[in-house]
Amino acid sequence: MNSAQTRLAIADLTATLATDFDIPTVLHAIAEHAQQCFDAASAAVILFDSRRTDGTGIQIVAEAMREDTIADPYLHISGPGLTSARDGAVAMIADLDDTADSARWPDYRRRARAAGLRSVRAFPIKTMTLSVGSLVVHAEQPWGNERPNDFGQILADLTAIALSMGTVDGRASTTADTVATVLDGTMVIATAVGILAEYFDLDVDDARIRLRRLARAHQVTPTAQATAVVSAQNRNPRDPGTDPALHFPADLTPPRHIDR
């Protein structure tokens, strides 16, 4: 694990938190830093959502993964991820091939190994004494000592700080208000994924990947890109693809340098 990379990640996030930041942008940045710095297959921020009726009571609000990775959302909101969020403590599997503790999370373990994963760490997101979710990181190798837990917990703590500092029209909001706003954004993303899947005849996983790539190409957050896709559908329900929101820009803007 590159210590310089982790220092830059922490500096980037703390600098952002000192500005008038956008919550979804910060959460997606945290997921991306976790995935990249841990050299992980995927990373996700999950938060409790009491409105869910599927029995999980938890929602993925930000996710990052390698381009060649197809995520199984169930793996984020079950097993160690769900346990960490509920218990407010780190939950982990150092090596899925180790059968010493295989009785715990059996269904999760089967699906994780089928997805080619070998290890997972879930770091609790707590505001004051209340656990509101967790940061879940999956790797394709045994976890080992090269992936320090303290960095993951720092990212989870920065997530909690971002949620507790949320603003609404320049007015400080409660953490509960901020969490509710973020959760509402996930419904927009789900709707946009459905629109992309139908329009381009994609399965759900490929549609989610297209949404993330569109957001990166348009240099906006996935939530903002999803909003644009839904607006395109509302404006022209018969052919939303006439709107640029569903397509990659003809001339992609070069990536910004760190000094810009």
PDB file of C-alpha atoms in Angstrom:
ATOM      1  CA  MET A   1       0.000   0.000   0.000  1.00  0.00           C
ATOM      2  CA  ASN A   2       1.450   3.349  -1.069  1.00  0.00           C
ATOM      3  CA  SER A   3       1.765   5.660   1.952  1.00  0.00           C
ATOM      4  CA  ALA A   4       2.183   8.737  -0.252  1.00  0.00           C
ATOM      5  CA  GLN A   5      -1.062   7.880  -2.033  1.00  0.00           C
ATOM      6  CA  THR A   6      -2.930   7.519   1.246  1.00  0.00           C
ATOM      7  CA  ARG A   7      -1.576  10.854   2.517  1.00  0.00           C
ATOM      8  CA  LEU A   8      -2.739  12.563  -0.664  1.00  0.00           C
ATOM      9  CA  ALA A   9      -6.168  10.950  -0.309  1.00  0.00           C
ATOM     10  CA  ILE A  10      -6.562  12.192   3.263  1.00  0.00           C
ATOM     11  CA  ALA A  11      -5.306  15.665   2.288  1.00  0.00           C
ATOM     12  CA  ASP A  12      -7.776  15.797  -0.608  1.00  0.00           C
ATOM     13  CA  LEU A  13     -10.727  14.833   1.565  1.00  0.00           C
ATOM     14  CA  THR A  14      -9.885  17.089   4.509  1.00  0.00           C
ATOM     15  CA  ALA A  15      -9.377  20.033   2.155  1.00  0.00           C
ATOM     16  CA  THR A  16     -12.772  19.332   0.595  1.00  0.00           C
ATOM     17  CA  LEU A  17     -14.444  19.227   4.010  1.00  0.00           C
ATOM     18  CA  ALA A  18     -13.149  22.734   4.673  1.00  0.00           C
ATOM     19  CA  THR A  19     -15.160  24.071   1.708  1.00  0.00           C
ATOM     20  CA  ASP A  20     -18.855  24.318   0.826  1.00  0.00           C
ATOM     21  CA  PHE A  21     -18.791  20.707  -0.307  1.00  0.00           C
ATOM     22  CA  ASP A  22     -21.352  18.494  -2.022  1.00  0.00           C
ATOM     23  CA  ILE A  23     -22.169  15.405   0.087  1.00  0.00           C
ATOM     24  CA  PRO A  24     -22.580  12.894  -2.793  1.00  0.00           C
ATOM     25  CA  THR A  25     -19.297  14.084  -4.298  1.00  0.00           C
ATOM     26  CA  VAL A  26     -17.471  13.492  -1.014  1.00  0.00           C
ATOM     27  CA  LEU A  27     -18.989  10.035  -0.523  1.00  0.00           C
ATOM     28  CA  HIS A  28     -18.026   8.948  -4.041  1.00  0.00           C
ATOM     29  CA  ALA A  29     -14.525  10.364  -3.519  1.00  0.00           C
ATOM     30  CA  ILE A  30     -14.199   8.347  -0.308  1.00  0.00           C
ATOM     31  CA  ALA A  31     -15.250   5.152  -2.104  1.00  0.00           C
ATOM     32  CA  GLU A  32     -12.795   5.848  -4.929  1.00  0.00           C
ATOM     33  CA  HIS A  33      -9.915   6.563  -2.546  1.00  0.00           C
ATOM     34  CA  ALA A  34     -10.674   3.356  -0.627  1.00  0.00           C
ATOM     35  CA  GLN A  35     -10.733   1.262  -3.804  1.00  0.00           C
ATOM     36  CA  GLN A  36      -7.560   2.777  -5.217  1.00  0.00           C
ATOM     37  CA  CYS A  37      -5.449   3.025  -2.064  1.00  0.00           C
ATOM     38  CA  PHE A  38      -6.322  -0.469  -0.875  1.00  0.00           C
ATOM     39  CA  ASP A  39      -5.846  -1.804  -4.446  1.00  0.00           C
ATOM     40  CA  ALA A  40      -9.269  -3.336  -3.949  1.00  0.00           C
ATOM     41  CA  ALA A  41     -11.773  -4.864  -6.340  1.00  0.00           C
ATOM     42  CA  SER A  42     -14.464  -2.569  -4.978  1.00  0.00           C
ATOM     43  CA  ALA A  43     -15.400  -0.228  -2.160  1.00  0.00           C
ATOM     44  CA  ALA A  44     -18.775   1.090  -1.104  1.00  0.00           C
ATOM     45  CA  VAL A  45     -20.351   3.408   1.429  1.00  0.00           C
ATOM     46  CA  ILE A  46     -23.562   1.960   2.850  1.00  0.00           C
ATOM     47  CA  LEU A  47     -26.058   3.753   5.113  1.00  0.00           C
ATOM     48  CA  PHE A  48     -29.103   2.640   7.059  1.00  0.00           C
ATOM     49  CA  ASP A  49     -32.409   3.319   5.295  1.00  0.00           C
ATOM     50  CA  SER A  50     -35.483   2.564   7.391  1.00  0.00           C
ATOM     51  CA  ARG A  51     -37.707   3.046   4.325  1.00  0.00           C
ATOM     52  CA  ARG A  52     -36.406  -0.048   2.549  1.00  0.00           C
ATOM     53  CA  THR A  53     -38.966  -2.836   2.411  1.00  0.00           C
ATOM     54  CA  ASP A  54     -36.659  -5.670   1.328  1.00  0.00           C
ATOM     55  CA  GLY A  55     -35.613  -6.518   4.871  1.00  0.00           C
ATOM     56  CA  THR A  56     -32.020  -5.283   4.655  1.00  0.00           C
ATOM     57  CA  GLY A  57     -32.690  -1.780   5.960  1.00  0.00           C
ATOM     58  CA  ILE A  58     -29.493  -0.552   4.330  1.00  0.00           C
ATOM     59  CA  GLN A  59     -28.582   1.176   1.082  1.00  0.00           C
ATOM     60  CA  ILE A  60     -25.471   1.619  -1.082  1.00  0.00           C
ATOM     61  CA  VAL A  61     -24.925   5.373  -1.506  1.00  0.00           C
ATOM     62  CA  ALA A  62     -21.478   5.417  -3.156  1.00  0.00           C
ATOM     63  CA  GLU A  63     -19.466   2.747  -4.919  1.00  0.00           C
ATOM     64  CA  ALA A  64     -16.151   2.449  -6.753  1.00  0.00           C
ATOM     65  CA  MET A  65     -14.642  -0.538  -8.518  1.00  0.00           C
ATOM     66  CA  ARG A  66     -12.057  -1.512 -11.051  1.00  0.00           C
ATOM     67  CA  GLU A  67     -13.174  -1.257 -14.652  1.00  0.00           C
ATOM     68  CA  ASP A  68     -13.066  -5.034 -15.117  1.00  0.00           C
ATOM     69  CA  THR A  69     -15.097  -5.761 -11.986  1.00  0.00           C
ATOM     70  CA  ILE A  70     -18.802  -6.625 -12.036  1.00  0.00           C
ATOM     71  CA  ALA A  71     -20.176  -5.959  -8.570  1.00  0.00           C
ATOM     72  CA  ASP A  72     -22.787  -7.973  -6.725  1.00  0.00           C
ATOM     73  CA  PRO A  73     -24.554  -5.285  -4.630  1.00  0.00           C
ATOM     74  CA  TYR A  74     -25.678  -7.957  -2.166  1.00  0.00           C
ATOM     75  CA  LEU A  75     -22.074  -8.381  -1.022  1.00  0.00           C
ATOM     76  CA  HIS A  76     -21.907  -4.787   0.225  1.00  0.00           C
ATOM     77  CA  ILE A  77     -25.144  -4.832   2.204  1.00  0.00           C
ATOM     78  CA  SER A  78     -24.783  -8.294   3.743  1.00  0.00           C
ATOM     79  CA  GLY A  79     -22.125 -10.195   5.672  1.00  0.00           C
ATOM     80  CA  PRO A  80     -19.373  -8.058   7.218  1.00  0.00           C
ATOM     81  CA  GLY A  81     -20.744  -4.812   5.753  1.00  0.00           C
ATOM     82  CA  LEU A  82     -24.114  -5.173   7.420  1.00  0.00           C
ATOM     83  CA  THR A  83     -22.591  -6.515  10.651  1.00  0.00           C
ATOM     84  CA  SER A  84     -20.178  -3.587  10.919  1.00  0.00           C
ATOM     85  CA  ALA A  85     -22.985  -1.077  10.359  1.00  0.00           C
ATOM     86  CA  ARG A  86     -25.181  -2.719  12.996  1.00  0.00           C
ATOM     87  CA  ASP A  87     -22.482  -3.321  15.622  1.00  0.00           C
ATOM     88  CA  GLY A  88     -20.490  -0.126  15.092  1.00  0.00           C
ATOM     89  CA  ALA A  89     -17.261  -2.138  14.908  1.00  0.00           C
ATOM     90  CA  VAL A  90     -14.846  -3.392  12.255  1.00  0.00           C
ATOM     91  CA  ALA A  91     -15.985  -6.666  10.654  1.00  0.00           C
ATOM     92  CA  MET A  92     -13.651  -8.686   8.477  1.00  0.00           C
ATOM     93  CA  ILE A  93     -12.678 -11.853   6.670  1.00  0.00           C
ATOM     94  CA  ALA A  94      -8.920 -12.028   6.168  1.00  0.00           C
ATOM     95  CA  ASP A  95      -9.104 -14.917   3.696  1.00  0.00           C
ATOM     96  CA  LEU A  96     -12.276 -16.513   2.383  1.00  0.00           C
ATOM     97  CA  ASP A  97     -10.338 -19.710   1.680  1.00  0.00           C
ATOM     98  CA  ASP A  98      -9.640 -20.109   5.395  1.00  0.00           C
ATOM     99  CA  THR A  99     -12.309 -22.463   6.724  1.00  0.00           C
ATOM    100  CA  ALA A 100     -11.552 -21.885  10.416  1.00  0.00           C
ATOM    101  CA  ASP A 101     -14.477 -19.461  10.807  1.00  0.00           C
ATOM    102  CA  SER A 102     -16.550 -20.509   7.801  1.00  0.00           C
ATOM    103  CA  ALA A 103     -19.770 -20.887   9.796  1.00  0.00           C
ATOM    104  CA  ARG A 104     -20.242 -17.112   9.921  1.00  0.00           C
ATOM    105  CA  TRP A 105     -22.012 -15.432   6.982  1.00  0.00           C
ATOM    106  CA  PRO A 106     -22.239 -18.678   4.896  1.00  0.00           C
ATOM    107  CA  ASP A 107     -24.403 -17.254   2.089  1.00  0.00           C
ATOM    108  CA  TYR A 108     -22.228 -14.156   1.840  1.00  0.00           C
ATOM    109  CA  ARG A 109     -19.095 -16.327   1.685  1.00  0.00           C
ATOM    110  CA  ARG A 110     -20.453 -18.446  -1.165  1.00  0.00           C
ATOM    111  CA  ARG A 111     -21.368 -15.420  -3.254  1.00  0.00           C
ATOM    112  CA  ALA A 112     -18.113 -13.607  -2.518  1.00  0.00           C
ATOM    113  CA  ARG A 113     -15.981 -16.564  -3.601  1.00  0.00           C
ATOM    114  CA  ALA A 114     -18.127 -17.017  -6.714  1.00  0.00           C
ATOM    115  CA  ALA A 115     -17.336 -13.381  -7.537  1.00  0.00           C
ATOM    116  CA  GLY A 116     -13.600 -14.084  -7.291  1.00  0.00           C
ATOM    117  CA  LEU A 117     -13.073 -12.261  -3.976  1.00  0.00           C
ATOM    118  CA  ARG A 118     -10.749 -13.380  -1.192  1.00  0.00           C
ATOM    119  CA  SER A 119     -11.095 -10.827   1.617  1.00  0.00           C
ATOM    120  CA  VAL A 120     -13.220  -8.007   3.004  1.00  0.00           C
ATOM    121  CA  ARG A 121     -13.000  -5.258   5.616  1.00  0.00           C
ATOM    122  CA  ALA A 122     -15.957  -3.174   6.766  1.00  0.00           C
ATOM    123  CA  PHE A 123     -15.298  -0.039   8.805  1.00  0.00           C
ATOM    124  CA  PRO A 124     -18.152   1.486  10.872  1.00  0.00           C
ATOM    125  CA  ILE A 125     -19.421   4.987  10.140  1.00  0.00           C
ATOM    126  CA  LYS A 126     -20.423   6.501  13.480  1.00  0.00           C
ATOM    127  CA  THR A 127     -21.643   9.972  14.357  1.00  0.00           C
ATOM    128  CA  MET A 128     -21.199  10.508  18.082  1.00  0.00           C
ATOM    129  CA  THR A 129     -22.238   7.093  19.446  1.00  0.00           C
ATOM    130  CA  LEU A 130     -24.714   6.264  16.669  1.00  0.00           C
ATOM    131  CA  SER A 131     -23.687   3.887  13.879  1.00  0.00           C
ATOM    132  CA  VAL A 132     -25.226   5.010  10.585  1.00  0.00           C
ATOM    133  CA  GLY A 133     -23.495   2.659   8.148  1.00  0.00           C
ATOM    134  CA  SER A 134     -20.121   1.326   7.074  1.00  0.00           C
ATOM    135  CA  LEU A 135     -17.377   1.549   4.465  1.00  0.00           C
ATOM    136  CA  VAL A 136     -17.008  -1.874   2.817  1.00  0.00           C
ATOM    137  CA  VAL A 137     -13.837  -2.860   0.933  1.00  0.00           C
ATOM    138  CA  HIS A 138     -13.453  -6.111  -1.042  1.00  0.00           C
ATOM    139  CA  ALA A 139     -10.131  -7.446  -2.336  1.00  0.00           C
ATOM    140  CA  GLU A 140      -9.207 -10.284  -4.664  1.00  0.00           C
ATOM    141  CA  GLN A 141      -6.288 -11.359  -2.474  1.00  0.00           C
ATOM    142  CA  PRO A 142      -6.010 -12.224   1.236  1.00  0.00           C
ATOM    143  CA  TRP A 143      -6.048  -8.975   3.206  1.00  0.00           C
ATOM    144  CA  GLY A 144      -2.590  -9.286   4.759  1.00  0.00           C
ATOM    145  CA  ASN A 145      -0.649  -6.643   6.673  1.00  0.00           C
ATOM    146  CA  GLU A 146      -0.037  -4.410   3.664  1.00  0.00           C
ATOM    147  CA  ARG A 147      -3.568  -2.994   3.927  1.00  0.00           C
ATOM    148  CA  PRO A 148      -3.616  -1.126   7.265  1.00  0.00           C
ATOM    149  CA  ASN A 149      -6.960  -0.921   9.023  1.00  0.00           C
ATOM    150  CA  ASP A 150      -6.300   2.565  10.382  1.00  0.00           C
ATOM    151  CA  PHE A 151      -6.553   4.103   6.896  1.00  0.00           C
ATOM    152  CA  GLY A 152      -9.954   2.476   6.339  1.00  0.00           C
ATOM    153  CA  GLN A 153     -11.233   3.753   9.670  1.00  0.00           C
ATOM    154  CA  ILE A 154      -9.953   7.253   8.874  1.00  0.00           C
ATOM    155  CA  LEU A 155     -12.000   7.198   5.662  1.00  0.00           C
ATOM    156  CA  ALA A 156     -15.058   5.975   7.582  1.00  0.00           C
ATOM    157  CA  ASP A 157     -14.584   8.734  10.169  1.00  0.00           C
ATOM    158  CA  LEU A 158     -14.274  11.358   7.418  1.00  0.00           C
ATOM    159  CA  THR A 159     -17.547  10.012   6.008  1.00  0.00           C
ATOM    160  CA  ALA A 160     -19.174  10.548   9.402  1.00  0.00           C
ATOM    161  CA  ILE A 161     -17.787  14.089   9.576  1.00  0.00           C
ATOM    162  CA  ALA A 162     -19.126  14.869   6.098  1.00  0.00           C
ATOM    163  CA  LEU A 163     -22.587  13.596   7.056  1.00  0.00           C
ATOM    164  CA  SER A 164     -22.614  15.566  10.314  1.00  0.00           C
ATOM    165  CA  MET A 165     -21.552  18.773   8.518  1.00  0.00           C
ATOM    166  CA  GLY A 166     -24.145  18.618   5.745  1.00  0.00           C
ATOM    167  CA  THR A 167     -25.762  21.897   4.725  1.00  0.00           C
ATOM    168  CA  VAL A 168     -29.149  22.737   3.264  1.00  0.00           C
ATOM    169  CA  ASP A 169     -29.444  26.164   1.586  1.00  0.00           C
ATOM    170  CA  GLY A 170     -26.489  27.353   3.650  1.00  0.00           C
ATOM    171  CA  ARG A 171     -28.146  26.240   6.888  1.00  0.00           C
ATOM    172  CA  ALA A 172     -26.651  23.489   9.006  1.00  0.00           C
ATOM    173  CA  SER A 173     -28.751  20.331   8.888  1.00  0.00           C
ATOM    174  CA  THR A 174     -28.880  17.366  11.218  1.00  0.00           C
ATOM    175  CA  THR A 175     -27.068  14.148  10.341  1.00  0.00           C
ATOM    176  CA  ALA A 176     -30.448  12.462   9.905  1.00  0.00           C
ATOM    177  CA  ASP A 177     -31.496  15.098   7.362  1.00  0.00           C
ATOM    178  CA  THR A 178     -28.261  14.673   5.445  1.00  0.00           C
ATOM    179  CA  VAL A 179     -28.529  10.883   5.414  1.00  0.00           C
ATOM    180  CA  ALA A 180     -32.120  11.131   4.161  1.00  0.00           C
ATOM    181  CA  THR A 181     -31.023  13.430   1.336  1.00  0.00           C
ATOM    182  CA  VAL A 182     -28.249  11.053   0.310  1.00  0.00           C
ATOM    183  CA  LEU A 183     -30.628   8.092   0.377  1.00  0.00           C
ATOM    184  CA  ASP A 184     -33.077   9.975  -1.845  1.00  0.00           C
ATOM    185  CA  GLY A 185     -30.244  10.385  -4.333  1.00  0.00           C
ATOM    186  CA  THR A 186     -29.825   6.614  -4.554  1.00  0.00           C
ATOM    187  CA  MET A 187     -33.395   6.327  -5.860  1.00  0.00           C
ATOM    188  CA  VAL A 188     -32.522   8.745  -8.665  1.00  0.00           C
ATOM    189  CA  ILE A 189     -29.493   6.604  -9.514  1.00  0.00           C
ATOM    190  CA  ALA A 190     -31.610   3.436  -9.585  1.00  0.00           C
ATOM    191  CA  THR A 191     -34.103   5.121 -11.930  1.00  0.00           C
ATOM    192  CA  ALA A 192     -31.323   6.331 -14.233  1.00  0.00           C
ATOM    193  CA  VAL A 193     -29.780   2.852 -14.343  1.00  0.00           C
ATOM    194  CA  GLY A 194     -33.159   1.474 -15.433  1.00  0.00           C
ATOM    195  CA  ILE A 195     -33.453   4.077 -18.187  1.00  0.00           C
ATOM    196  CA  LEU A 196     -29.963   3.310 -19.496  1.00  0.00           C
ATOM    197  CA  ALA A 197     -30.579  -0.434 -19.316  1.00  0.00           C
ATOM    198  CA  GLU A 198     -33.761  -0.155 -21.358  1.00  0.00           C
ATOM    199  CA  TYR A 199     -32.482   2.360 -23.902  1.00  0.00           C
ATOM    200  CA  PHE A 200     -29.187   0.600 -24.649  1.00  0.00           C
ATOM    201  CA  ASP A 201     -30.488  -2.942 -24.024  1.00  0.00           C
ATOM    202  CA  LEU A 202     -28.023  -3.521 -21.193  1.00  0.00           C
ATOM    203  CA  ASP A 203     -28.229  -5.644 -18.100  1.00  0.00           C
ATOM    204  CA  VAL A 204     -28.339  -3.789 -14.788  1.00  0.00           C
ATOM    205  CA  ASP A 205     -24.630  -4.199 -14.003  1.00  0.00           C
ATOM    206  CA  ASP A 206     -23.560  -2.839 -17.392  1.00  0.00           C
ATOM    207  CA  ALA A 207     -26.027   0.043 -17.063  1.00  0.00           C
ATOM    208  CA  ARG A 208     -24.550   0.973 -13.673  1.00  0.00           C
ATOM    209  CA  ILE A 209     -21.066   0.897 -15.181  1.00  0.00           C
ATOM    210  CA  ARG A 210     -22.221   3.128 -18.057  1.00  0.00           C
ATOM    211  CA  LEU A 211     -23.676   5.636 -15.586  1.00  0.00           C
ATOM    212  CA  ARG A 212     -20.382   5.835 -13.685  1.00  0.00           C
ATOM    213  CA  ARG A 213     -18.426   6.267 -16.918  1.00  0.00           C
ATOM    214  CA  LEU A 214     -20.836   8.940 -18.143  1.00  0.00           C
ATOM    215  CA  ALA A 215     -20.412  10.822 -14.870  1.00  0.00           C
ATOM    216  CA  ARG A 216     -16.631  10.655 -15.190  1.00  0.00           C
ATOM    217  CA  ALA A 217     -16.751  11.786 -18.824  1.00  0.00           C
ATOM    218  CA  HIS A 218     -19.074  14.722 -18.007  1.00  0.00           C
ATOM    219  CA  GLN A 219     -16.990  15.526 -14.879  1.00  0.00           C
ATOM    220  CA  VAL A 220     -19.954  15.369 -12.506  1.00  0.00           C
ATOM    221  CA  THR A 221     -20.973  13.065  -9.677  1.00  0.00           C
ATOM    222  CA  PRO A 222     -22.949   9.896 -10.462  1.00  0.00           C
ATOM    223  CA  THR A 223     -25.926  11.487  -8.656  1.00  0.00           C
ATOM    224  CA  ALA A 224     -25.782  14.579 -10.876  1.00  0.00           C
ATOM    225  CA  GLN A 225     -25.438  12.439 -14.004  1.00  0.00           C
ATOM    226  CA  ALA A 226     -28.363  10.275 -12.907  1.00  0.00           C
ATOM    227  CA  THR A 227     -30.485  13.395 -12.416  1.00  0.00           C
ATOM    228  CA  ALA A 228     -29.612  14.509 -15.955  1.00  0.00           C
ATOM    229  CA  VAL A 229     -30.567  11.096 -17.373  1.00  0.00           C
ATOM    230  CA  VAL A 230     -33.918  11.117 -15.549  1.00  0.00           C
ATOM    231  CA  SER A 231     -34.590  14.675 -16.751  1.00  0.00           C
ATOM    232  CA  ALA A 232     -33.863  13.559 -20.323  1.00  0.00           C
ATOM    233  CA  GLN A 233     -36.413  10.759 -19.928  1.00  0.00           C
ATOM    234  CA  ASN A 234     -38.999  13.185 -18.558  1.00  0.00           C
ATOM    235  CA  ARG A 235     -38.460  15.648 -21.408  1.00  0.00           C
ATOM    236  CA  ASN A 236     -38.647  13.046 -24.150  1.00  0.00           C
ATOM    237  CA  PRO A 237     -40.018   9.736 -22.859  1.00  0.00           C
ATOM    238  CA  ARG A 238     -40.237   8.247 -26.359  1.00  0.00           C
ATOM    239  CA  ASP A 239     -36.576   8.836 -27.163  1.00  0.00           C
ATOM    240  CA  PRO A 240     -34.481  10.060 -24.217  1.00  0.00           C
ATOM    241  CA  GLY A 241     -31.349   9.256 -26.215  1.00  0.00           C
ATOM    242  CA  THR A 242     -31.697  12.508 -28.122  1.00  0.00           C
ATOM    243  CA  ASP A 243     -30.333  14.175 -24.978  1.00  0.00           C
ATOM    244  CA  PRO A 244     -26.537  14.382 -24.515  1.00  0.00           C
ATOM    245  CA  ALA A 245     -26.918  13.114 -20.940  1.00  0.00           C
ATOM    246  CA  LEU A 246     -27.168   9.528 -22.200  1.00  0.00           C
ATOM    247  CA  HIS A 247     -24.023   9.766 -24.314  1.00  0.00           C
ATOM    248  CA  PHE A 248     -20.327  10.401 -23.917  1.00  0.00           C
ATOM    249  CA  PRO A 249     -19.098  13.834 -25.051  1.00  0.00           C
ATOM    250  CA  ALA A 250     -17.728  13.885 -28.598  1.00  0.00           C
ATOM    251  CA  ASP A 251     -14.543  15.561 -27.377  1.00  0.00           C
ATOM    252  CA  LEU A 252     -13.647  14.384 -23.904  1.00  0.00           C
ATOM    253  CA  THR A 253     -12.107  17.032 -21.673  1.00  0.00           C
ATOM    254  CA  PRO A 254      -8.531  16.169 -20.644  1.00  0.00           C
ATOM    255  CA  PRO A 255      -8.271  15.198 -16.957  1.00  0.00           C
ATOM    256  CA  ARG A 256      -7.412  18.020 -14.578  1.00  0.00           C
ATOM    257  CA  HIS A 257      -3.939  18.108 -13.077  1.00  0.00           C
ATOM    258  CA  ILE A 258      -3.513  18.198  -9.329  1.00  0.00           C
ATOM    259  CA  ASP A 259      -2.469  21.872  -9.497  1.00  0.00           C
ATOM    260  CA  ARG A 260      -5.612  22.984 -11.301  1.00  0.00           C
TER     261      ARG A 260
END
